[in-house]
């Protein structure tokens, strides 16, 4: 994954607003170059794509999806920087989770680039907080509003799911990280119940399984079935297919975990 991939396509929804400002800090001159390239492309077709309508349309569609995907990945790093430092520390296990995610899906080159972006975001967070306490949280709020305006609910769920996994990477999620996750969920317009379900996925008890589906143990069989169908529909991998195969695979894994929770309940009830 080349450095340019972080700003590929038409830059998607990170080309302006709070995410765009953070991209300018984290990606610097590379981001500025990408914006200029987009402006040329839109104004004078300087990008080198064929002027033929069919080829041009296909190229623009590829640019759009690449821009959306790269915006998703950059948004993940921005929000990860908020979650990781929520307890005032940068845990090796959480950083390694992010590095492993990048390595697994994009290759070794992306690991160093993503790591550098995170370090720059940490520095920017410290700089903003030193200047005005709460400033970075406000930037996160604005970034989440930008994300909510450009990603459907399924995409936001998958983004939040990655953040929960990062928080859980060291084996526990302290209260400060839970509050930070609640911030992000609320700012993105994700229901508290959906966040609670994600936080319980790693548990193996029957009570955890009920919490994953968002129902009480005394719910009726029909209520359990309805809750499962609703949750499975929210997390169906096809809903995030346009964000890339790796994101889709992560959604498949999440759906399997939901299915496992459902099976524990069904077995206990003899359903």
PDB file of C-alpha atoms in Angstrom:
ATOM      1  CA  UNK A   1       0.000   0.000   0.000  1.00  0.00           C
ATOM      2  CA  UNK A   2       1.656   3.210  -1.175  1.00  0.00           C
ATOM      3  CA  UNK A   3       1.423   6.406   0.834  1.00  0.00           C
ATOM      4  CA  UNK A   4      -0.777   7.846  -1.886  1.00  0.00           C
ATOM      5  CA  UNK A   5      -3.409   5.212  -1.174  1.00  0.00           C
ATOM      6  CA  UNK A   6      -4.378   7.092   1.970  1.00  0.00           C
ATOM      7  CA  UNK A   7      -5.673   9.916  -0.233  1.00  0.00           C
ATOM      8  CA  UNK A   8      -6.601   7.884  -3.284  1.00  0.00           C
ATOM      9  CA  UNK A   9      -9.599   8.423  -5.522  1.00  0.00           C
ATOM     10  CA  UNK A  10     -11.481  11.640  -4.871  1.00  0.00           C
ATOM     11  CA  UNK A  11     -10.569  11.578  -1.176  1.00  0.00           C
ATOM     12  CA  UNK A  12     -14.117  10.760  -0.190  1.00  0.00           C
ATOM     13  CA  UNK A  13     -15.562  12.454   2.871  1.00  0.00           C
ATOM     14  CA  UNK A  14     -12.233  13.287   4.509  1.00  0.00           C
ATOM     15  CA  UNK A  15     -11.479  16.055   1.998  1.00  0.00           C
ATOM     16  CA  UNK A  16     -13.079  18.753   4.155  1.00  0.00           C
ATOM     17  CA  UNK A  17     -14.314  19.527   7.645  1.00  0.00           C
ATOM     18  CA  UNK A  18     -12.684  18.246  10.822  1.00  0.00           C
ATOM     19  CA  UNK A  19     -11.406  15.068   9.149  1.00  0.00           C
ATOM     20  CA  UNK A  20      -9.848  17.109   6.379  1.00  0.00           C
ATOM     21  CA  UNK A  21      -8.083  19.340   8.906  1.00  0.00           C
ATOM     22  CA  UNK A  22      -6.685  16.302  10.734  1.00  0.00           C
ATOM     23  CA  UNK A  23      -5.673  14.742   7.414  1.00  0.00           C
ATOM     24  CA  UNK A  24      -3.719  17.899   6.664  1.00  0.00           C
ATOM     25  CA  UNK A  25      -1.831  17.447   9.943  1.00  0.00           C
ATOM     26  CA  UNK A  26      -1.349  13.690   9.621  1.00  0.00           C
ATOM     27  CA  UNK A  27      -0.630  13.474   5.903  1.00  0.00           C
ATOM     28  CA  UNK A  28       0.830  16.930   5.309  1.00  0.00           C
ATOM     29  CA  UNK A  29       2.071  17.778   1.850  1.00  0.00           C
ATOM     30  CA  UNK A  30       0.827  14.465   0.484  1.00  0.00           C
ATOM     31  CA  UNK A  31      -2.740  15.446   1.345  1.00  0.00           C
ATOM     32  CA  UNK A  32      -2.293  18.917  -0.186  1.00  0.00           C
ATOM     33  CA  UNK A  33      -1.043  17.324  -3.376  1.00  0.00           C
ATOM     34  CA  UNK A  34      -4.050  15.025  -3.465  1.00  0.00           C
ATOM     35  CA  UNK A  35      -6.454  17.951  -3.184  1.00  0.00           C
ATOM     36  CA  UNK A  36      -4.732  19.766  -6.041  1.00  0.00           C
ATOM     37  CA  UNK A  37      -4.884  16.646  -8.162  1.00  0.00           C
ATOM     38  CA  UNK A  38      -8.626  16.343  -7.522  1.00  0.00           C
ATOM     39  CA  UNK A  39      -9.207  19.990  -8.430  1.00  0.00           C
ATOM     40  CA  UNK A  40      -7.331  19.550 -11.705  1.00  0.00           C
ATOM     41  CA  UNK A  41      -9.249  16.404 -12.438  1.00  0.00           C
ATOM     42  CA  UNK A  42     -12.600  18.083 -11.892  1.00  0.00           C
ATOM     43  CA  UNK A  43     -11.713  21.257 -13.733  1.00  0.00           C
ATOM     44  CA  UNK A  44      -9.744  20.116 -16.735  1.00  0.00           C
ATOM     45  CA  UNK A  45      -9.608  16.312 -16.883  1.00  0.00           C
ATOM     46  CA  UNK A  46      -5.860  16.394 -16.164  1.00  0.00           C
ATOM     47  CA  UNK A  47      -5.905  13.008 -14.461  1.00  0.00           C
ATOM     48  CA  UNK A  48      -5.055  11.019 -17.593  1.00  0.00           C
ATOM     49  CA  UNK A  49      -8.335   9.098 -17.752  1.00  0.00           C
ATOM     50  CA  UNK A  50      -9.915   8.615 -21.144  1.00  0.00           C
ATOM     51  CA  UNK A  51     -12.469  11.235 -22.204  1.00  0.00           C
ATOM     52  CA  UNK A  52     -14.717   8.538 -23.555  1.00  0.00           C
ATOM     53  CA  UNK A  53     -17.936   8.596 -21.560  1.00  0.00           C
ATOM     54  CA  UNK A  54     -18.007   4.926 -20.564  1.00  0.00           C
ATOM     55  CA  UNK A  55     -14.387   4.734 -19.454  1.00  0.00           C
ATOM     56  CA  UNK A  56     -14.603   8.081 -17.714  1.00  0.00           C
ATOM     57  CA  UNK A  57     -17.713   7.034 -15.809  1.00  0.00           C
ATOM     58  CA  UNK A  58     -16.113   3.786 -14.687  1.00  0.00           C
ATOM     59  CA  UNK A  59     -12.952   5.606 -13.591  1.00  0.00           C
ATOM     60  CA  UNK A  60     -15.013   8.078 -11.597  1.00  0.00           C
ATOM     61  CA  UNK A  61     -16.899   5.254  -9.898  1.00  0.00           C
ATOM     62  CA  UNK A  62     -13.611   3.601  -8.938  1.00  0.00           C
ATOM     63  CA  UNK A  63     -12.372   6.925  -7.590  1.00  0.00           C
ATOM     64  CA  UNK A  64     -15.542   7.377  -5.557  1.00  0.00           C
ATOM     65  CA  UNK A  65     -15.359   3.961  -3.900  1.00  0.00           C
ATOM     66  CA  UNK A  66     -11.625   4.297  -3.283  1.00  0.00           C
ATOM     67  CA  UNK A  67     -12.229   7.692  -1.713  1.00  0.00           C
ATOM     68  CA  UNK A  68     -14.985   6.329   0.523  1.00  0.00           C
ATOM     69  CA  UNK A  69     -12.851   3.372   1.558  1.00  0.00           C
ATOM     70  CA  UNK A  70      -9.791   5.485   2.314  1.00  0.00           C
ATOM     71  CA  UNK A  71     -11.938   7.928   4.263  1.00  0.00           C
ATOM     72  CA  UNK A  72     -13.256   4.987   6.305  1.00  0.00           C
ATOM     73  CA  UNK A  73      -9.704   3.853   7.071  1.00  0.00           C
ATOM     74  CA  UNK A  74      -8.495   7.339   7.958  1.00  0.00           C
ATOM     75  CA  UNK A  75     -11.582   7.904  10.134  1.00  0.00           C
ATOM     76  CA  UNK A  76     -10.747   4.625  11.898  1.00  0.00           C
ATOM     77  CA  UNK A  77      -7.249   5.909  12.748  1.00  0.00           C
ATOM     78  CA  UNK A  78      -8.597   9.279  13.923  1.00  0.00           C
ATOM     79  CA  UNK A  79     -11.136   7.663  16.244  1.00  0.00           C
ATOM     80  CA  UNK A  80      -8.607   5.026  17.338  1.00  0.00           C
ATOM     81  CA  UNK A  81      -6.280   7.808  18.481  1.00  0.00           C
ATOM     82  CA  UNK A  82      -9.097   9.068  20.735  1.00  0.00           C
ATOM     83  CA  UNK A  83      -9.911   5.623  22.152  1.00  0.00           C
ATOM     84  CA  UNK A  84      -6.300   4.528  22.686  1.00  0.00           C
ATOM     85  CA  UNK A  85      -5.390   7.649  24.685  1.00  0.00           C
ATOM     86  CA  UNK A  86      -8.677   7.787  26.608  1.00  0.00           C
ATOM     87  CA  UNK A  87      -6.982   6.450  29.749  1.00  0.00           C
ATOM     88  CA  UNK A  88      -3.985   8.749  29.324  1.00  0.00           C
ATOM     89  CA  UNK A  89      -1.730   5.925  28.115  1.00  0.00           C
ATOM     90  CA  UNK A  90      -0.794   4.397  24.784  1.00  0.00           C
ATOM     91  CA  UNK A  91      -0.941   0.641  25.322  1.00  0.00           C
ATOM     92  CA  UNK A  92       1.361  -1.525  23.210  1.00  0.00           C
ATOM     93  CA  UNK A  93      -1.359  -4.165  22.812  1.00  0.00           C
ATOM     94  CA  UNK A  94      -3.805  -1.652  21.346  1.00  0.00           C
ATOM     95  CA  UNK A  95      -1.215  -0.218  18.975  1.00  0.00           C
ATOM     96  CA  UNK A  96      -0.243  -3.735  17.925  1.00  0.00           C
ATOM     97  CA  UNK A  97      -3.891  -4.538  17.190  1.00  0.00           C
ATOM     98  CA  UNK A  98      -4.019  -1.606  14.766  1.00  0.00           C
ATOM     99  CA  UNK A  99      -0.689  -2.587  13.209  1.00  0.00           C
ATOM    100  CA  UNK A 100      -1.865  -6.185  12.810  1.00  0.00           C
ATOM    101  CA  UNK A 101      -5.069  -4.989  11.169  1.00  0.00           C
ATOM    102  CA  UNK A 102      -3.088  -2.930   8.645  1.00  0.00           C
ATOM    103  CA  UNK A 103      -0.542  -5.699   8.061  1.00  0.00           C
ATOM    104  CA  UNK A 104      -3.190  -8.358   7.568  1.00  0.00           C
ATOM    105  CA  UNK A 105      -5.227  -6.348   5.105  1.00  0.00           C
ATOM    106  CA  UNK A 106      -2.799  -4.027   3.326  1.00  0.00           C
ATOM    107  CA  UNK A 107       0.709  -5.388   3.718  1.00  0.00           C
ATOM    108  CA  UNK A 108       3.807  -4.427   5.661  1.00  0.00           C
ATOM    109  CA  UNK A 109       4.246  -1.018   4.020  1.00  0.00           C
ATOM    110  CA  UNK A 110       0.906   0.158   5.399  1.00  0.00           C
ATOM    111  CA  UNK A 111       1.976  -0.679   8.961  1.00  0.00           C
ATOM    112  CA  UNK A 112       4.649   2.013   9.116  1.00  0.00           C
ATOM    113  CA  UNK A 113       2.428   4.554   7.378  1.00  0.00           C
ATOM    114  CA  UNK A 114      -0.533   3.906   9.661  1.00  0.00           C
ATOM    115  CA  UNK A 115       1.714   3.975  12.709  1.00  0.00           C
ATOM    116  CA  UNK A 116       3.153   7.338  11.647  1.00  0.00           C
ATOM    117  CA  UNK A 117      -0.348   8.737  11.111  1.00  0.00           C
ATOM    118  CA  UNK A 118      -1.376   7.612  14.610  1.00  0.00           C
ATOM    119  CA  UNK A 119       1.713   9.180  16.184  1.00  0.00           C
ATOM    120  CA  UNK A 120       1.002  12.471  14.453  1.00  0.00           C
ATOM    121  CA  UNK A 121      -2.599  12.314  15.642  1.00  0.00           C
ATOM    122  CA  UNK A 122      -1.405  11.684  19.217  1.00  0.00           C
ATOM    123  CA  UNK A 123       0.857  14.743  18.954  1.00  0.00           C
ATOM    124  CA  UNK A 124      -1.997  16.838  17.598  1.00  0.00           C
ATOM    125  CA  UNK A 125      -4.260  15.662  20.428  1.00  0.00           C
ATOM    126  CA  UNK A 126      -1.661  16.711  23.024  1.00  0.00           C
ATOM    127  CA  UNK A 127      -1.123  20.053  21.293  1.00  0.00           C
ATOM    128  CA  UNK A 128      -4.857  20.817  21.137  1.00  0.00           C
ATOM    129  CA  UNK A 129      -5.511  19.772  24.738  1.00  0.00           C
ATOM    130  CA  UNK A 130      -2.577  21.885  25.988  1.00  0.00           C
ATOM    131  CA  UNK A 131      -4.038  24.876  24.176  1.00  0.00           C
ATOM    132  CA  UNK A 132      -7.650  24.298  25.253  1.00  0.00           C
ATOM    133  CA  UNK A 133      -8.874  21.339  27.333  1.00  0.00           C
ATOM    134  CA  UNK A 134     -11.624  19.466  25.531  1.00  0.00           C
ATOM    135  CA  UNK A 135     -10.553  20.747  22.113  1.00  0.00           C
ATOM    136  CA  UNK A 136      -9.699  17.324  20.710  1.00  0.00           C
ATOM    137  CA  UNK A 137     -12.957  15.816  21.971  1.00  0.00           C
ATOM    138  CA  UNK A 138     -14.796  18.581  20.134  1.00  0.00           C
ATOM    139  CA  UNK A 139     -12.819  17.742  16.990  1.00  0.00           C
ATOM    140  CA  UNK A 140     -13.832  14.100  17.439  1.00  0.00           C
ATOM    141  CA  UNK A 141     -17.465  15.191  17.765  1.00  0.00           C
ATOM    142  CA  UNK A 142     -17.213  17.149  14.512  1.00  0.00           C
ATOM    143  CA  UNK A 143     -15.438  14.257  12.807  1.00  0.00           C
ATOM    144  CA  UNK A 144     -18.162  11.846  13.917  1.00  0.00           C
ATOM    145  CA  UNK A 145     -20.850  14.186  12.573  1.00  0.00           C
ATOM    146  CA  UNK A 146     -18.980  14.202   9.267  1.00  0.00           C
ATOM    147  CA  UNK A 147     -18.792  10.409   9.316  1.00  0.00           C
ATOM    148  CA  UNK A 148     -22.502  10.094  10.146  1.00  0.00           C
ATOM    149  CA  UNK A 149     -23.394  12.335   7.209  1.00  0.00           C
ATOM    150  CA  UNK A 150     -21.422  10.184   4.774  1.00  0.00           C
ATOM    151  CA  UNK A 151     -21.565   6.598   6.044  1.00  0.00           C
ATOM    152  CA  UNK A 152     -24.726   4.554   6.382  1.00  0.00           C
ATOM    153  CA  UNK A 153     -25.582   2.910   9.687  1.00  0.00           C
ATOM    154  CA  UNK A 154     -23.962  -0.398   8.740  1.00  0.00           C
ATOM    155  CA  UNK A 155     -20.683   1.343   7.952  1.00  0.00           C
ATOM    156  CA  UNK A 156     -20.764   3.210  11.248  1.00  0.00           C
ATOM    157  CA  UNK A 157     -21.467  -0.028  13.117  1.00  0.00           C
ATOM    158  CA  UNK A 158     -18.428  -1.663  11.533  1.00  0.00           C
ATOM    159  CA  UNK A 159     -16.267   1.349  12.361  1.00  0.00           C
ATOM    160  CA  UNK A 160     -17.410   1.206  15.993  1.00  0.00           C
ATOM    161  CA  UNK A 161     -16.829  -2.546  16.075  1.00  0.00           C
ATOM    162  CA  UNK A 162     -13.175  -2.024  15.117  1.00  0.00           C
ATOM    163  CA  UNK A 163     -12.817   0.544  17.902  1.00  0.00           C
ATOM    164  CA  UNK A 164     -14.293  -1.858  20.462  1.00  0.00           C
ATOM    165  CA  UNK A 165     -11.811  -4.532  19.372  1.00  0.00           C
ATOM    166  CA  UNK A 166      -8.942  -2.052  19.782  1.00  0.00           C
ATOM    167  CA  UNK A 167     -10.144  -1.185  23.295  1.00  0.00           C
ATOM    168  CA  UNK A 168     -10.398  -4.890  24.180  1.00  0.00           C
ATOM    169  CA  UNK A 169      -6.940  -5.727  22.813  1.00  0.00           C
ATOM    170  CA  UNK A 170      -5.238  -5.560  26.234  1.00  0.00           C
ATOM    171  CA  UNK A 171      -7.795  -7.867  27.825  1.00  0.00           C
ATOM    172  CA  UNK A 172      -9.894  -5.245  29.610  1.00  0.00           C
ATOM    173  CA  UNK A 173     -11.765  -2.064  28.797  1.00  0.00           C
ATOM    174  CA  UNK A 174     -11.340   0.575  31.536  1.00  0.00           C
ATOM    175  CA  UNK A 175     -14.138   2.989  32.306  1.00  0.00           C
ATOM    176  CA  UNK A 176     -12.373   5.846  30.528  1.00  0.00           C
ATOM    177  CA  UNK A 177     -12.314   3.865  27.277  1.00  0.00           C
ATOM    178  CA  UNK A 178     -15.952   2.832  27.680  1.00  0.00           C
ATOM    179  CA  UNK A 179     -16.872   6.510  28.069  1.00  0.00           C
ATOM    180  CA  UNK A 180     -14.804   7.377  24.989  1.00  0.00           C
ATOM    181  CA  UNK A 181     -16.577   4.633  23.027  1.00  0.00           C
ATOM    182  CA  UNK A 182     -19.925   6.000  24.217  1.00  0.00           C
ATOM    183  CA  UNK A 183     -18.838   9.445  23.030  1.00  0.00           C
ATOM    184  CA  UNK A 184     -18.031   8.135  19.572  1.00  0.00           C
ATOM    185  CA  UNK A 185     -21.220   6.060  19.358  1.00  0.00           C
ATOM    186  CA  UNK A 186     -23.383   8.993  20.416  1.00  0.00           C
ATOM    187  CA  UNK A 187     -21.565  11.453  18.127  1.00  0.00           C
ATOM    188  CA  UNK A 188     -22.062   9.079  15.158  1.00  0.00           C
ATOM    189  CA  UNK A 189     -25.712   8.459  15.981  1.00  0.00           C
ATOM    190  CA  UNK A 190     -25.219   4.783  16.919  1.00  0.00           C
ATOM    191  CA  UNK A 191     -27.643   3.427  19.509  1.00  0.00           C
ATOM    192  CA  UNK A 192     -26.308   2.617  22.994  1.00  0.00           C
ATOM    193  CA  UNK A 193     -27.789  -0.868  22.670  1.00  0.00           C
ATOM    194  CA  UNK A 194     -25.604  -1.584  19.637  1.00  0.00           C
ATOM    195  CA  UNK A 195     -22.467  -0.546  21.524  1.00  0.00           C
ATOM    196  CA  UNK A 196     -23.502  -2.643  24.541  1.00  0.00           C
ATOM    197  CA  UNK A 197     -23.952  -5.639  22.246  1.00  0.00           C
ATOM    198  CA  UNK A 198     -20.425  -5.237  20.860  1.00  0.00           C
ATOM    199  CA  UNK A 199     -18.892  -4.948  24.315  1.00  0.00           C
ATOM    200  CA  UNK A 200     -20.505  -8.255  25.323  1.00  0.00           C
ATOM    201  CA  UNK A 201     -19.440 -10.227  22.237  1.00  0.00           C
ATOM    202  CA  UNK A 202     -16.221 -11.452  23.837  1.00  0.00           C
ATOM    203  CA  UNK A 203     -18.087 -12.898  26.822  1.00  0.00           C
ATOM    204  CA  UNK A 204     -18.941 -16.586  26.865  1.00  0.00           C
ATOM    205  CA  UNK A 205     -21.789 -16.749  29.358  1.00  0.00           C
ATOM    206  CA  UNK A 206     -25.442 -17.132  28.582  1.00  0.00           C
ATOM    207  CA  UNK A 207     -26.121 -13.705  30.106  1.00  0.00           C
ATOM    208  CA  UNK A 208     -23.540 -12.255  27.694  1.00  0.00           C
ATOM    209  CA  UNK A 209     -25.322 -13.955  24.797  1.00  0.00           C
ATOM    210  CA  UNK A 210     -28.625 -12.336  25.793  1.00  0.00           C
ATOM    211  CA  UNK A 211     -26.826  -8.972  26.063  1.00  0.00           C
ATOM    212  CA  UNK A 212     -25.424  -9.422  22.549  1.00  0.00           C
ATOM    213  CA  UNK A 213     -28.953  -9.818  21.181  1.00  0.00           C
ATOM    214  CA  UNK A 214     -30.165  -6.983  23.381  1.00  0.00           C
ATOM    215  CA  UNK A 215     -32.898  -8.960  25.151  1.00  0.00           C
ATOM    216  CA  UNK A 216     -33.498  -9.984  28.737  1.00  0.00           C
ATOM    217  CA  UNK A 217     -33.246 -13.646  29.806  1.00  0.00           C
ATOM    218  CA  UNK A 218     -37.007 -13.667  30.441  1.00  0.00           C
ATOM    219  CA  UNK A 219     -37.803 -12.612  26.844  1.00  0.00           C
ATOM    220  CA  UNK A 220     -40.148 -14.879  24.915  1.00  0.00           C
ATOM    221  CA  UNK A 221     -38.847 -17.152  22.164  1.00  0.00           C
ATOM    222  CA  UNK A 222     -40.493 -14.920  19.565  1.00  0.00           C
ATOM    223  CA  UNK A 223     -38.790 -11.854  21.049  1.00  0.00           C
ATOM    224  CA  UNK A 224     -35.415 -13.617  20.906  1.00  0.00           C
ATOM    225  CA  UNK A 225     -35.948 -14.592  17.269  1.00  0.00           C
ATOM    226  CA  UNK A 226     -37.006 -11.063  16.337  1.00  0.00           C
ATOM    227  CA  UNK A 227     -34.014  -9.544  18.134  1.00  0.00           C
ATOM    228  CA  UNK A 228     -31.628 -11.886  16.325  1.00  0.00           C
ATOM    229  CA  UNK A 229     -33.132 -11.167  12.908  1.00  0.00           C
ATOM    230  CA  UNK A 230     -32.901  -7.421  13.505  1.00  0.00           C
ATOM    231  CA  UNK A 231     -29.283  -7.608  14.671  1.00  0.00           C
ATOM    232  CA  UNK A 232     -28.209  -9.944  11.853  1.00  0.00           C
ATOM    233  CA  UNK A 233     -29.758  -7.600   9.295  1.00  0.00           C
ATOM    234  CA  UNK A 234     -27.890  -4.614  10.738  1.00  0.00           C
ATOM    235  CA  UNK A 235     -24.553  -6.429  10.506  1.00  0.00           C
ATOM    236  CA  UNK A 236     -24.986  -8.222   7.189  1.00  0.00           C
ATOM    237  CA  UNK A 237     -21.653  -8.137   5.304  1.00  0.00           C
ATOM    238  CA  UNK A 238     -23.288  -7.039   2.047  1.00  0.00           C
ATOM    239  CA  UNK A 239     -24.089  -3.709   3.675  1.00  0.00           C
ATOM    240  CA  UNK A 240     -20.377  -2.794   3.843  1.00  0.00           C
ATOM    241  CA  UNK A 241     -19.210  -4.521   0.653  1.00  0.00           C
ATOM    242  CA  UNK A 242     -18.367  -1.218  -1.069  1.00  0.00           C
ATOM    243  CA  UNK A 243     -15.811  -0.402   1.652  1.00  0.00           C
ATOM    244  CA  UNK A 244     -13.547  -3.261   0.565  1.00  0.00           C
ATOM    245  CA  UNK A 245     -13.156  -7.006   0.925  1.00  0.00           C
ATOM    246  CA  UNK A 246     -11.272  -6.743   4.221  1.00  0.00           C
ATOM    247  CA  UNK A 247     -14.090  -4.703   5.797  1.00  0.00           C
ATOM    248  CA  UNK A 248     -16.594  -7.206   4.462  1.00  0.00           C
ATOM    249  CA  UNK A 249     -14.617 -10.098   6.002  1.00  0.00           C
ATOM    250  CA  UNK A 250     -14.612  -8.307   9.356  1.00  0.00           C
ATOM    251  CA  UNK A 251     -18.387  -7.949   9.096  1.00  0.00           C
ATOM    252  CA  UNK A 252     -18.668 -11.668   8.338  1.00  0.00           C
ATOM    253  CA  UNK A 253     -16.680 -12.443  11.481  1.00  0.00           C
ATOM    254  CA  UNK A 254     -18.933 -10.160  13.528  1.00  0.00           C
ATOM    255  CA  UNK A 255     -22.045 -11.847  12.125  1.00  0.00           C
ATOM    256  CA  UNK A 256     -20.596 -15.256  13.026  1.00  0.00           C
ATOM    257  CA  UNK A 257     -20.063 -14.071  16.613  1.00  0.00           C
ATOM    258  CA  UNK A 258     -23.676 -12.913  16.714  1.00  0.00           C
ATOM    259  CA  UNK A 259     -24.740 -16.317  15.366  1.00  0.00           C
ATOM    260  CA  UNK A 260     -22.698 -18.030  18.090  1.00  0.00           C
ATOM    261  CA  UNK A 261     -24.495 -15.989  20.759  1.00  0.00           C
ATOM    262  CA  UNK A 262     -27.835 -16.857  19.200  1.00  0.00           C
ATOM    263  CA  UNK A 263     -26.954 -20.570  19.133  1.00  0.00           C
ATOM    264  CA  UNK A 264     -26.064 -20.534  22.854  1.00  0.00           C
ATOM    265  CA  UNK A 265     -29.473 -19.100  23.653  1.00  0.00           C
ATOM    266  CA  UNK A 266     -31.329 -21.434  21.290  1.00  0.00           C
ATOM    267  CA  UNK A 267     -29.555 -24.470  22.769  1.00  0.00           C
ATOM    268  CA  UNK A 268     -30.331 -23.383  26.330  1.00  0.00           C
ATOM    269  CA  UNK A 269     -33.997 -22.942  25.426  1.00  0.00           C
ATOM    270  CA  UNK A 270     -34.269 -26.059  23.276  1.00  0.00           C
ATOM    271  CA  UNK A 271     -35.352 -23.950  20.320  1.00  0.00           C
TER     272      UNK A 271
END
